[in-house]
């Protein structure tokens, strides 16, 4: 194939912001905070068997909700199938087509072949598990009828640009979320240590475990490996964050930016989508002269500050400037730092906002409202709480729904918006 001209234009169009939907509720939050598209999984054939999955009625409801807001829905069918898995797949693919999902995400050539035969008009996106790392691979999948390629996470910006020049398929790049210590999809650690197969949707994430040293002839003795007082998490990669590189990715002609995290919380998904939406909205305001040197474009610092508040295992740009080194690993802990916690989701707007409580709320608490299409938050103090029968409360527990009276008026509060609180 003749190399096509670079898409690099003075003012490039913005890529789609693609968010994870581990549940209907998380999908609603992702859309509220600015996702252009969402991806989710059914109970079988996806790689997050233990994440919230959608059965057929739930998927129908999700598609109806998203389509009413012009948001496409992509469904993961990215299992590495064994022969036995293929038996029920034709019916499942037909049901996805009948539900009018916008694309399926596949990794296995056998699944792709079946989809091409059974549902030829259903667009196919290639999963990152297929590890597209070069132009020939991209062209190969494109010739098989794949509309979009989610590229391997192990690519530099230079390689992404070369792929853009060398193939016609839509290109999608992971920009945020957890990373595997292995090439995505090439990991047997979980199966070996726990019997849960990462390539069949059940990864137990043993790369986040804390390991010890054992001498061969004394298996009963476990010697701690001490990086510091926290121990050693020798396989634990930091989280990916390409926020600062969005201008270069946009200028490179990437078609979609994907956020990882179907297993993450509603609060995490909303918070991360919000920052990337604000970043893309900011880039939209720039003019042609700004785009002449995208590598010099710097996002407003409040965006970078805000991404830290979403809760991370520290951040890395991974392969974007070349292979990462030891500093891209997080050896002393595996849990994400969470400086904020969610306290409430707005469910209705009456004379006062009716909220669903996520962490205990007490009269007098200081909280913040997270506005959308900006990383601005409004501080607020709880003046009074009322239950749904309008009886006053001093405290509201998680799971309850209460009316929230704030000390000052708070313009901009919207249904599905989130309140958060800084942890003490
Ligand atoms: S064990 Fe870790 S590296 Fe392996 S597939 Fe699971 S998350 Fe990825």
JSON list of C-alpha atoms in Angstrom, two decimals, residues 8-12 14 157 161 242-252 279-280 282-301 303-304 317:
[
{"chain": "A", "resi": 8, "resn": "UNK", "atom": "CA", "xyz": [-1.09, 16.57, 10.34]},
{"chain": "A", "resi": 9, "resn": "UNK", "atom": "CA", "xyz": [-3.10, 19.71, 9.71]},
{"chain": "A", "resi": 10, "resn": "UNK", "atom": "CA", "xyz": [-2.70, 23.17, 11.18]},
{"chain": "A", "resi": 11, "resn": "UNK", "atom": "CA", "xyz": [-5.70, 22.63, 13.40]},
{"chain": "A", "resi": 12, "resn": "UNK", "atom": "CA", "xyz": [-6.51, 18.95, 13.78]},
{"chain": "A", "resi": 14, "resn": "UNK", "atom": "CA", "xyz": [-10.33, 16.23, 18.08]},
{"chain": "A", "resi": 157, "resn": "UNK", "atom": "CA", "xyz": [4.87, 8.59, 19.63]},
{"chain": "A", "resi": 161, "resn": "UNK", "atom": "CA", "xyz": [2.94, 8.68, 13.75]},
{"chain": "A", "resi": 242, "resn": "UNK", "atom": "CA", "xyz": [-0.61, 10.72, 28.54]},
{"chain": "A", "resi": 243, "resn": "UNK", "atom": "CA", "xyz": [-2.50, 13.86, 29.48]},
{"chain": "A", "resi": 244, "resn": "UNK", "atom": "CA", "xyz": [0.48, 16.14, 28.84]},
{"chain": "A", "resi": 245, "resn": "UNK", "atom": "CA", "xyz": [1.02, 14.45, 25.45]},
{"chain": "A", "resi": 246, "resn": "UNK", "atom": "CA", "xyz": [-2.50, 14.98, 24.14]},
{"chain": "A", "resi": 247, "resn": "UNK", "atom": "CA", "xyz": [-1.46, 17.83, 21.80]},
{"chain": "A", "resi": 248, "resn": "UNK", "atom": "CA", "xyz": [1.08, 15.56, 20.09]},
{"chain": "A", "resi": 249, "resn": "UNK", "atom": "CA", "xyz": [-1.35, 12.62, 19.91]},
{"chain": "A", "resi": 250, "resn": "UNK", "atom": "CA", "xyz": [-4.05, 14.86, 18.46]},
{"chain": "A", "resi": 251, "resn": "UNK", "atom": "CA", "xyz": [-1.62, 16.33, 15.93]},
{"chain": "A", "resi": 252, "resn": "UNK", "atom": "CA", "xyz": [-0.47, 12.79, 15.04]},
{"chain": "A", "resi": 279, "resn": "UNK", "atom": "CA", "xyz": [-8.10, 19.03, 28.17]},
{"chain": "A", "resi": 280, "resn": "UNK", "atom": "CA", "xyz": [-9.68, 18.31, 24.78]},
{"chain": "A", "resi": 282, "resn": "UNK", "atom": "CA", "xyz": [-8.98, 23.45, 25.88]},
{"chain": "A", "resi": 283, "resn": "UNK", "atom": "CA", "xyz": [-7.20, 22.16, 22.75]},
{"chain": "A", "resi": 284, "resn": "UNK", "atom": "CA", "xyz": [-10.31, 22.98, 20.74]},
{"chain": "A", "resi": 285, "resn": "UNK", "atom": "CA", "xyz": [-9.89, 26.65, 21.64]},
{"chain": "A", "resi": 286, "resn": "UNK", "atom": "CA", "xyz": [-6.38, 26.90, 20.17]},
{"chain": "A", "resi": 287, "resn": "UNK", "atom": "CA", "xyz": [-5.87, 28.41, 16.75]},
{"chain": "A", "resi": 288, "resn": "UNK", "atom": "CA", "xyz": [-3.80, 27.37, 13.74]},
{"chain": "A", "resi": 289, "resn": "UNK", "atom": "CA", "xyz": [-0.65, 29.13, 14.90]},
{"chain": "A", "resi": 290, "resn": "UNK", "atom": "CA", "xyz": [-0.68, 27.22, 18.21]},
{"chain": "A", "resi": 291, "resn": "UNK", "atom": "CA", "xyz": [-0.79, 23.89, 16.33]},
{"chain": "A", "resi": 292, "resn": "UNK", "atom": "CA", "xyz": [2.37, 24.57, 14.31]},
{"chain": "A", "resi": 293, "resn": "UNK", "atom": "CA", "xyz": [4.46, 23.08, 17.12]},
{"chain": "A", "resi": 294, "resn": "UNK", "atom": "CA", "xyz": [2.21, 20.70, 19.06]},
{"chain": "A", "resi": 295, "resn": "UNK", "atom": "CA", "xyz": [5.17, 19.46, 21.10]},
{"chain": "A", "resi": 296, "resn": "UNK", "atom": "CA", "xyz": [5.37, 22.93, 22.60]},
{"chain": "A", "resi": 297, "resn": "UNK", "atom": "CA", "xyz": [1.72, 23.11, 23.58]},
{"chain": "A", "resi": 298, "resn": "UNK", "atom": "CA", "xyz": [1.37, 22.95, 27.35]},
{"chain": "A", "resi": 299, "resn": "UNK", "atom": "CA", "xyz": [-1.95, 22.20, 29.00]},
{"chain": "A", "resi": 300, "resn": "UNK", "atom": "CA", "xyz": [-3.07, 24.47, 31.84]},
{"chain": "A", "resi": 301, "resn": "UNK", "atom": "CA", "xyz": [-1.41, 23.23, 35.08]},
{"chain": "A", "resi": 303, "resn": "UNK", "atom": "CA", "xyz": [-5.47, 19.88, 34.55]},
{"chain": "A", "resi": 304, "resn": "UNK", "atom": "CA", "xyz": [-2.30, 18.09, 35.60]},
{"chain": "A", "resi": 317, "resn": "UNK", "atom": "CA", "xyz": [4.12, 8.06, 30.12]}
]
